Each structure stands twice: as structure tokens, then as C-alpha cells.
mmCIF file of C-alpha atoms and ligand atoms in Angstrom:
data_model
loop_
_atom_site.group_PDB
_atom_site.id
_atom_site.type_symbol
_atom_site.label_atom_id
_atom_site.label_comp_id
_atom_site.label_asym_id
_atom_site.label_seq_id
_atom_site.Cartn_x
_atom_site.Cartn_y
_atom_site.Cartn_z
ATOM 1 C CA MET A 961 6.913 3.865 -11.946
ATOM 2 C CA ARG A 962 8.892 5.974 -9.505
ATOM 3 C CA PHE A 963 8.321 5.978 -5.738
ATOM 4 C CA ASP A 964 9.985 8.540 -3.460
ATOM 5 C CA VAL A 965 9.744 7.671 0.225
ATOM 6 C CA LEU A 966 10.376 10.330 2.888
ATOM 7 C CA THR A 967 11.132 8.784 6.255
ATOM 8 C CA LEU A 968 13.193 9.169 9.422
ATOM 9 C CA PHE A 969 14.165 5.500 9.146
ATOM 10 C CA PRO A 970 15.206 4.665 5.555
ATOM 11 C CA ASP A 971 17.009 1.493 6.657
ATOM 12 C CA ILE A 972 13.646 -0.121 7.488
ATOM 13 C CA PHE A 973 13.108 -0.507 3.729
ATOM 14 C CA ASN A 974 16.346 -2.283 2.829
ATOM 15 C CA GLY A 975 15.255 -5.881 3.448
ATOM 16 C CA TYR A 976 11.908 -5.282 1.795
ATOM 17 C CA LEU A 977 13.425 -3.709 -1.327
ATOM 18 C CA SER A 978 15.874 -6.542 -1.835
ATOM 19 C CA GLN A 979 13.311 -9.365 -1.852
ATOM 20 C CA SER A 980 10.955 -11.137 -4.219
ATOM 21 C CA LEU A 981 8.675 -9.329 -6.679
ATOM 22 C CA LEU A 982 9.776 -5.820 -5.771
ATOM 23 C CA ASN A 983 13.442 -6.633 -6.190
ATOM 24 C CA LYS A 984 12.668 -8.228 -9.554
ATOM 25 C CA ALA A 985 10.601 -5.227 -10.645
ATOM 26 C CA ILE A 986 13.459 -2.883 -9.684
ATOM 27 C CA ASN A 987 16.016 -5.013 -11.535
ATOM 28 C CA ASN A 988 13.739 -5.098 -14.599
ATOM 29 C CA GLN A 989 13.458 -1.279 -14.426
ATOM 30 C CA LEU A 990 9.694 -1.385 -14.007
ATOM 31 C CA VAL A 991 9.913 0.269 -10.598
ATOM 32 C CA GLU A 992 12.309 2.739 -8.928
ATOM 33 C CA VAL A 993 12.259 3.374 -5.178
ATOM 34 C CA HIS A 994 14.198 6.392 -3.857
ATOM 35 C CA LEU A 995 14.593 6.725 -0.096
ATOM 36 C CA HIS A 996 15.077 10.150 1.523
ATOM 37 C CA ASN A 997 15.935 10.829 5.142
ATOM 38 C CA VAL A 998 13.870 13.786 6.351
ATOM 39 C CA ARG A 999 16.625 14.652 8.853
ATOM 40 C CA ASP A 1000 18.695 15.849 5.885
ATOM 41 C CA TRP A 1001 16.360 18.885 5.752
ATOM 42 C CA SER A 1002 16.688 19.738 9.440
ATOM 43 C CA ALA A 1003 18.186 23.144 10.230
ATOM 44 C CA ASP A 1004 19.134 21.903 13.715
ATOM 45 C CA LYS A 1005 22.710 20.836 14.403
ATOM 46 C CA HIS A 1006 21.387 17.638 16.039
ATOM 47 C CA HIS A 1007 19.190 16.969 12.968
ATOM 48 C CA ARG A 1008 16.023 17.226 15.035
ATOM 49 C CA VAL A 1009 12.773 17.291 13.096
ATOM 50 C CA ASP A 1010 10.287 17.077 15.995
ATOM 51 C CA ASP A 1011 9.165 19.302 18.838
ATOM 52 C CA ARG A 1012 6.615 19.421 21.669
ATOM 53 C CA PRO A 1013 2.959 20.106 20.799
ATOM 54 C CA TYR A 1014 1.514 23.575 21.413
ATOM 55 C CA GLY A 1015 -1.230 23.245 23.984
ATOM 56 C CA GLY A 1016 0.558 20.416 25.780
ATOM 57 C CA GLY A 1017 -0.057 16.698 25.632
ATOM 58 C CA PRO A 1018 2.048 13.589 25.181
ATOM 59 C CA GLY A 1019 4.621 12.902 22.482
ATOM 60 C CA MET A 1020 6.349 14.951 19.831
ATOM 61 C CA ILE A 1021 5.136 16.453 16.552
ATOM 62 C CA LEU A 1022 6.976 16.506 13.217
ATOM 63 C CA MET A 1023 7.857 20.120 12.461
ATOM 64 C CA VAL A 1024 6.465 21.914 9.453
ATOM 65 C CA GLU A 1025 9.721 23.407 8.050
ATOM 66 C CA PRO A 1026 11.832 20.265 7.506
ATOM 67 C CA MET A 1027 8.788 18.318 6.303
ATOM 68 C CA VAL A 1028 7.714 20.927 3.736
ATOM 69 C CA ASP A 1029 11.319 21.569 2.635
ATOM 70 C CA ALA A 1030 11.872 17.821 2.170
ATOM 71 C CA ILE A 1031 8.658 17.336 0.185
ATOM 72 C CA GLU A 1032 9.305 20.339 -2.078
ATOM 73 C CA SER A 1033 12.938 19.449 -2.626
ATOM 74 C CA VAL A 1034 12.197 15.814 -3.488
ATOM 75 C CA GLN A 1035 9.333 16.905 -5.746
ATOM 76 C CA SER A 1036 11.800 18.906 -7.853
ATOM 77 C CA ARG A 1037 14.124 15.939 -8.419
ATOM 78 C CA ASP A 1038 12.198 14.584 -11.400
ATOM 79 C CA ASP A 1039 10.357 16.199 -14.309
ATOM 80 C CA GLU A 1040 7.336 13.998 -13.579
ATOM 81 C CA THR A 1041 5.272 15.629 -10.803
ATOM 82 C CA ALA A 1042 4.634 13.152 -7.996
ATOM 83 C CA GLU A 1043 1.262 12.595 -6.384
ATOM 84 C CA VAL A 1044 2.170 13.422 -2.772
ATOM 85 C CA ILE A 1045 0.706 11.002 -0.254
ATOM 86 C CA VAL A 1046 1.023 11.513 3.474
ATOM 87 C CA LEU A 1047 0.440 8.349 5.479
ATOM 88 C CA THR A 1048 -1.878 9.121 8.360
ATOM 89 C CA PRO A 1049 -4.530 7.179 10.282
ATOM 90 C CA THR A 1050 -6.880 10.142 9.755
ATOM 91 C CA GLY A 1051 -6.702 9.809 5.944
ATOM 92 C CA GLU A 1052 -8.815 8.182 3.249
ATOM 93 C CA PRO A 1053 -8.948 4.404 3.852
ATOM 94 C CA LEU A 1054 -6.800 2.413 1.406
ATOM 95 C CA LYS A 1055 -9.050 0.128 -0.635
ATOM 96 C CA GLN A 1056 -8.373 -1.740 -3.867
ATOM 97 C CA PRO A 1057 -10.080 0.857 -6.153
ATOM 98 C CA LEU A 1058 -7.722 3.494 -4.703
ATOM 99 C CA VAL A 1059 -4.748 1.138 -5.242
ATOM 100 C CA GLU A 1060 -5.881 0.729 -8.872
ATOM 101 C CA GLU A 1061 -6.027 4.511 -9.275
ATOM 102 C CA LEU A 1062 -2.536 4.964 -7.782
ATOM 103 C CA ALA A 1063 -1.177 2.288 -10.116
ATOM 104 C CA THR A 1064 -2.060 4.470 -13.114
ATOM 105 C CA MET A 1065 0.295 7.215 -11.903
ATOM 106 C CA LYS A 1066 3.900 7.572 -12.973
ATOM 107 C CA ARG A 1067 5.317 8.884 -9.703
ATOM 108 C CA LEU A 1068 4.192 8.662 -6.075
ATOM 109 C CA MET A 1069 5.793 10.381 -3.087
ATOM 110 C CA LEU A 1070 5.059 8.610 0.190
ATOM 111 C CA VAL A 1071 5.611 10.675 3.333
ATOM 112 C CA CYS A 1072 5.962 8.639 6.524
ATOM 113 C CA GLY A 1073 5.114 10.082 9.926
ATOM 114 C CA ARG A 1074 6.484 9.143 13.354
ATOM 115 C CA TYR A 1075 5.785 10.104 16.967
ATOM 116 C CA GLU A 1076 2.377 11.832 17.267
ATOM 117 C CA GLY A 1077 2.308 12.739 13.586
ATOM 118 C CA PHE A 1078 2.633 16.014 11.635
ATOM 119 C CA ASP A 1079 2.145 19.700 12.342
ATOM 120 C CA GLN A 1080 -1.219 20.460 10.653
ATOM 121 C CA ARG A 1081 0.462 23.076 8.444
ATOM 122 C CA VAL A 1082 2.245 20.319 6.505
ATOM 123 C CA PHE A 1083 -1.216 19.363 5.180
ATOM 124 C CA ASP A 1084 -2.324 22.992 4.766
ATOM 125 C CA VAL A 1085 0.730 23.930 2.682
ATOM 126 C CA VAL A 1086 1.369 20.772 0.659
ATOM 127 C CA ARG A 1087 -2.298 19.714 0.201
ATOM 128 C CA PRO A 1088 -1.287 16.070 -0.167
ATOM 129 C CA ARG A 1089 -3.494 13.092 -0.558
ATOM 130 C CA GLU A 1090 -3.909 11.653 2.977
ATOM 131 C CA ILE A 1091 -4.149 7.876 3.145
ATOM 132 C CA SER A 1092 -4.750 5.462 6.034
ATOM 133 C CA VAL A 1093 -4.058 1.745 5.741
ATOM 134 C CA GLY A 1094 -6.672 0.869 8.360
ATOM 135 C CA ASP A 1095 -8.363 1.760 11.600
ATOM 136 C CA TYR A 1096 -5.435 1.037 13.884
ATOM 137 C CA ILE A 1097 -2.308 2.949 14.908
ATOM 138 C CA LEU A 1098 1.121 1.942 13.632
ATOM 139 C CA ASN A 1099 4.305 3.328 15.175
ATOM 140 C CA GLY A 1100 5.259 4.966 11.898
ATOM 141 C CA GLY A 1101 4.242 5.375 8.284
ATOM 142 C CA GLU A 1102 6.955 3.052 6.917
ATOM 143 C CA VAL A 1103 4.871 -0.145 7.052
ATOM 144 C CA ALA A 1104 1.954 1.804 5.573
ATOM 145 C CA ALA A 1105 4.192 3.064 2.738
ATOM 146 C CA MET A 1106 5.384 -0.478 2.066
ATOM 147 C CA THR A 1107 1.745 -1.594 1.995
ATOM 148 C CA ILE A 1108 0.988 0.938 -0.729
ATOM 149 C CA ILE A 1109 4.108 0.053 -2.751
ATOM 150 C CA ASP A 1110 3.356 -3.660 -2.398
ATOM 151 C CA ALA A 1111 -0.271 -3.328 -3.462
ATOM 152 C CA VAL A 1112 0.472 -0.933 -6.333
ATOM 153 C CA ILE A 1113 3.359 -2.782 -7.975
ATOM 154 C CA ARG A 1114 1.201 -5.927 -8.419
ATOM 155 C CA LEU A 1115 -0.856 -3.916 -10.882
ATOM 156 C CA ILE A 1116 2.036 -2.600 -12.972
ATOM 157 C CA PRO A 1117 2.147 -4.533 -16.254
ATOM 158 C CA GLY A 1118 5.096 -6.941 -16.318
ATOM 159 C CA VAL A 1119 5.547 -7.215 -12.537
ATOM 160 C CA LEU A 1120 3.461 -10.366 -12.033
ATOM 161 C CA GLY A 1121 3.983 -13.392 -14.238
ATOM 162 C CA ASP A 1122 0.259 -13.617 -15.061
ATOM 163 C CA GLU A 1123 -1.445 -10.355 -16.051
ATOM 164 C CA ASP A 1124 -4.903 -11.848 -15.291
ATOM 165 C CA SER A 1125 -4.033 -12.604 -11.695
ATOM 166 C CA PRO A 1126 -4.811 -9.155 -10.198
ATOM 167 C CA ARG A 1127 -8.168 -9.062 -11.989
ATOM 168 C CA GLN A 1128 -9.200 -12.250 -10.163
ATOM 169 C CA ASP A 1129 -8.042 -11.054 -6.756
ATOM 170 C CA SER A 1130 -10.482 -10.220 -3.991
ATOM 171 C CA PHE A 1131 -11.749 -6.589 -4.054
ATOM 172 C CA SER A 1132 -10.551 -5.829 -7.610
ATOM 173 C CA THR A 1133 -12.907 -3.468 -9.465
ATOM 174 C CA SER A 1134 -13.391 -6.087 -12.182
ATOM 175 C CA ASN A 1135 -14.626 -8.507 -9.518
ATOM 176 C CA ARG A 1136 -15.558 -6.763 -6.232
ATOM 177 C CA LEU A 1137 -16.039 -10.119 -4.499
ATOM 178 C CA LEU A 1138 -13.837 -12.173 -2.201
ATOM 179 C CA GLU A 1139 -11.831 -14.810 -3.986
ATOM 180 C CA PHE A 1140 -13.165 -18.380 -4.185
ATOM 181 C CA PRO A 1141 -11.391 -21.236 -2.296
ATOM 182 C CA GLN A 1142 -8.244 -22.499 -4.042
ATOM 183 C CA TYR A 1143 -6.629 -25.960 -3.927
ATOM 184 C CA THR A 1144 -3.413 -27.616 -5.055
ATOM 185 C CA ARG A 1145 -1.908 -31.096 -4.613
ATOM 186 C CA PRO A 1146 -2.518 -33.483 -2.901
ATOM 187 C CA ARG A 1147 -6.081 -34.341 -3.974
ATOM 188 C CA SER A 1148 -6.857 -35.616 -0.494
ATOM 189 C CA PHE A 1149 -5.510 -34.519 2.889
ATOM 190 C CA ARG A 1150 -6.767 -35.938 6.212
ATOM 191 C CA GLY A 1151 -10.053 -36.899 4.613
ATOM 192 C CA LEU A 1152 -10.529 -33.480 2.975
ATOM 193 C CA ASP A 1153 -10.907 -33.912 -0.795
ATOM 194 C CA VAL A 1154 -10.477 -31.299 -3.516
ATOM 195 C CA PRO A 1155 -13.999 -30.552 -4.917
ATOM 196 C CA GLU A 1156 -14.730 -32.899 -7.830
ATOM 197 C CA VAL A 1157 -15.713 -30.043 -10.160
ATOM 198 C CA LEU A 1158 -12.111 -28.722 -10.165
ATOM 199 C CA LEU A 1159 -10.802 -32.042 -11.452
ATOM 200 C CA ASN A 1160 -13.041 -32.584 -14.470
ATOM 201 C CA GLY A 1161 -11.467 -30.022 -16.853
ATOM 202 C CA ASN A 1162 -14.849 -28.475 -17.723
ATOM 203 C CA HIS A 1163 -13.990 -24.761 -17.632
ATOM 204 C CA ALA A 1164 -17.564 -23.508 -17.835
ATOM 205 C CA GLU A 1165 -18.475 -25.607 -14.784
ATOM 206 C CA ILE A 1166 -15.329 -24.535 -12.953
ATOM 207 C CA ASP A 1167 -16.036 -20.843 -13.632
ATOM 208 C CA ASN A 1168 -19.605 -21.285 -12.456
ATOM 209 C CA TRP A 1169 -18.515 -23.072 -9.247
ATOM 210 C CA ARG A 1170 -15.947 -20.399 -8.497
ATOM 211 C CA ARG A 1171 -18.431 -17.572 -9.040
ATOM 212 C CA THR A 1172 -20.946 -19.245 -6.691
ATOM 213 C CA GLN A 1173 -18.249 -19.815 -4.060
ATOM 214 C CA SER A 1174 -17.093 -16.181 -4.338
ATOM 215 C CA LEU A 1175 -20.618 -14.908 -3.875
ATOM 216 C CA GLN A 1176 -21.284 -17.233 -0.943
ATOM 217 C CA ARG A 1177 -18.037 -16.315 0.791
ATOM 218 C CA THR A 1178 -18.669 -12.584 0.265
ATOM 219 C CA GLN A 1179 -22.207 -12.938 1.625
ATOM 220 C CA ASP A 1180 -20.926 -14.826 4.700
ATOM 221 C CA ARG A 1181 -17.911 -12.639 5.469
ATOM 222 C CA ARG A 1182 -18.225 -9.225 3.819
ATOM 223 C CA ARG A 1183 -21.826 -8.303 3.049
ATOM 224 C CA ASP A 1184 -20.687 -4.670 2.878
ATOM 225 C CA LEU A 1185 -18.988 -5.466 -0.459
ATOM 226 C CA LEU A 1186 -22.382 -6.448 -1.892
ATOM 227 C CA GLY A 1187 -23.857 -3.129 -0.807
ATOM 228 C CA GLU A 1188 -25.725 -4.841 2.036
ATOM 229 C CA GLY A 1189 -23.460 -3.396 4.770
HETATM 230 N N1 SAM B 1690 -1.308 10.568 16.938
HETATM 231 C C1 SAM B 1690 -1.699 10.047 15.671
HETATM 232 C C2 SAM B 1690 -3.209 9.816 15.662
HETATM 233 O O1 SAM B 1690 -3.776 9.476 16.687
HETATM 234 O O2 SAM B 1690 -3.816 9.939 14.569
HETATM 235 C C3 SAM B 1690 -0.985 8.735 15.391
HETATM 236 C C4 SAM B 1690 0.468 8.911 15.091
HETATM 237 S S1 SAM B 1690 1.266 7.386 14.647
HETATM 238 C C5 SAM B 1690 1.828 6.806 16.205
HETATM 239 C C6 SAM B 1690 2.739 7.892 13.848
HETATM 240 C C7 SAM B 1690 2.701 7.834 12.328
HETATM 241 O O3 SAM B 1690 2.471 6.512 11.906
HETATM 242 C C8 SAM B 1690 1.628 8.660 11.644
HETATM 243 O O4 SAM B 1690 1.981 10.014 11.499
HETATM 244 C C9 SAM B 1690 1.494 7.964 10.310
HETATM 245 O O5 SAM B 1690 2.466 8.399 9.375
HETATM 246 C C10 SAM B 1690 1.783 6.510 10.665
HETATM 247 N N2 SAM B 1690 0.554 5.708 10.827
HETATM 248 C C11 SAM B 1690 0.099 5.157 11.971
HETATM 249 N N3 SAM B 1690 -1.034 4.487 11.763
HETATM 250 C C12 SAM B 1690 -1.314 4.596 10.454
HETATM 251 C C13 SAM B 1690 -2.371 4.135 9.624
HETATM 252 N N4 SAM B 1690 -3.366 3.408 10.106
HETATM 253 N N5 SAM B 1690 -2.336 4.442 8.307
HETATM 254 C C14 SAM B 1690 -1.328 5.191 7.794
HETATM 255 N N6 SAM B 1690 -0.308 5.675 8.532
HETATM 256 C C15 SAM B 1690 -0.294 5.388 9.840
#
């Protein structure tokens, strides 16, 4: 799967790309991440890509020309057409079913905003998918882009050691519940014992206990997932 990330701060990604699962997936050629600095499409001699908002108000707005030029130019760099995603707090909330849908695609372009966000005409011209990672305001779209990459690559076959693992995760469409409590060694810590049922090797009983715990936890913490919002 190919990711193209458009950002004013490509260096933010370096540490993240060189670590853990993502680094392994890149080395195993399961994932490619291409970083593009939007300033490269600025017509200004100082490489400016932002300007003051019409109508007044605080902050700066990302200009339509360099943004659209960057998106169109990067789109043409591969035969596979990318699903263009602009990260914005006003977009569709990122939930696991959307992550699962994105994981079926071959190429995603992630466009990161900064300052007060984008000139509206970027959306009007490009007609991207607009995605928010939650109801809060980040300083830029880079962390949001990393969130999408991180969530999506887990679902690409071969990236995780155990292919069943994502199916058991909280929110997955094959589960839709919160995950049950998990334990590892030691069996006892400060008087807290691992539940007996997990030690007896009876897989039917273990599955049943886990299902009950998942349901209970979802009812206590996230009734909205059970359609009882
Ligand atoms: N003025 C904008 C508003 O109120 O909607 C917020 C701009 S924010 C400071 C700058 C950039 O960070 C946005 O253009 C977007 O790319 C990114 N960003 C901030 N919060 C985000 C969120 N919750 N989800 C996705 N992207 C976000």
C-alpha cells in the first residue's frame, strides 16, 4: 500500500517511520510512505503557502494554488489513483469501520493542514474525503495523518504477526465491542489474581468468559456501541 503525505513539516515523520511495525512493513515492502513538502509548490520566492483570511480574523489560511498544485502533481506520480484525504477537524470522524475501508485501498494521499486550515476552494476543487481524528484541535494534520497510517497498516495482511489480532480488537466490525480484560505473568500481583477460568485450558469456557467481559465492559463504558447511545 502506498501513502503520500503532503505537509509543511515532513521531518516530523522521520522518527515515526523508522520505528517498530511501520519500519518493518516498509522494509518488507508491504507499505511505502512518500513525504512531500507543500512549500515546493509555492510560487513565492520565500516559499510562502499561507495568507491572511478574507473578512479578517486571527491566524493564516493555507492558499488554494500551492495546495491544489501539490495534490494534483503528487496524484500523477503513480498509475494507481490515490484516495485523497484532507485532515480536518470538520471532517467525518475516524472510526474503525472507516479504517477498515481505507485498508482495502491501494493508495492514500494524506493532506495535512496547519495554521487556521485550508482555503475552502481546496475542498471545492479537489473534492477530497475529509477526515477528523476526534473532537479536539491539533496544531497540524501530521499527528492525524500518522494516526490514519498507524491504524490502517495494522490491517494490511503480513504487517502484524497474528492475522487474527485485528479481528479481536475493540471496535472491529467483526466484533464491535470493547476488548475483554487481558492478563499475563505473574499469576498474582499485590493480592490481585488472574481469573481462574483463564488458567484451566478450557477454550470454550475462556471464549465464553471473554465474550461476557466484553459485553459488560461495553455496557459500562460505551453503551453507544450497543446502539443504546
Ligand atoms: N481553524 C480550524 C478549525 O477550527 O476547524 C483548526 C485548524 S488546526 C489548528 C490546523 C490543522 O490541523 C487543520 O487544518 C488540520 O489539518 C489539522 N487538525 C487539527 N485538528 C484535527 C482533527 N481533530 N482531525 C484532523 N485534523 C486536525
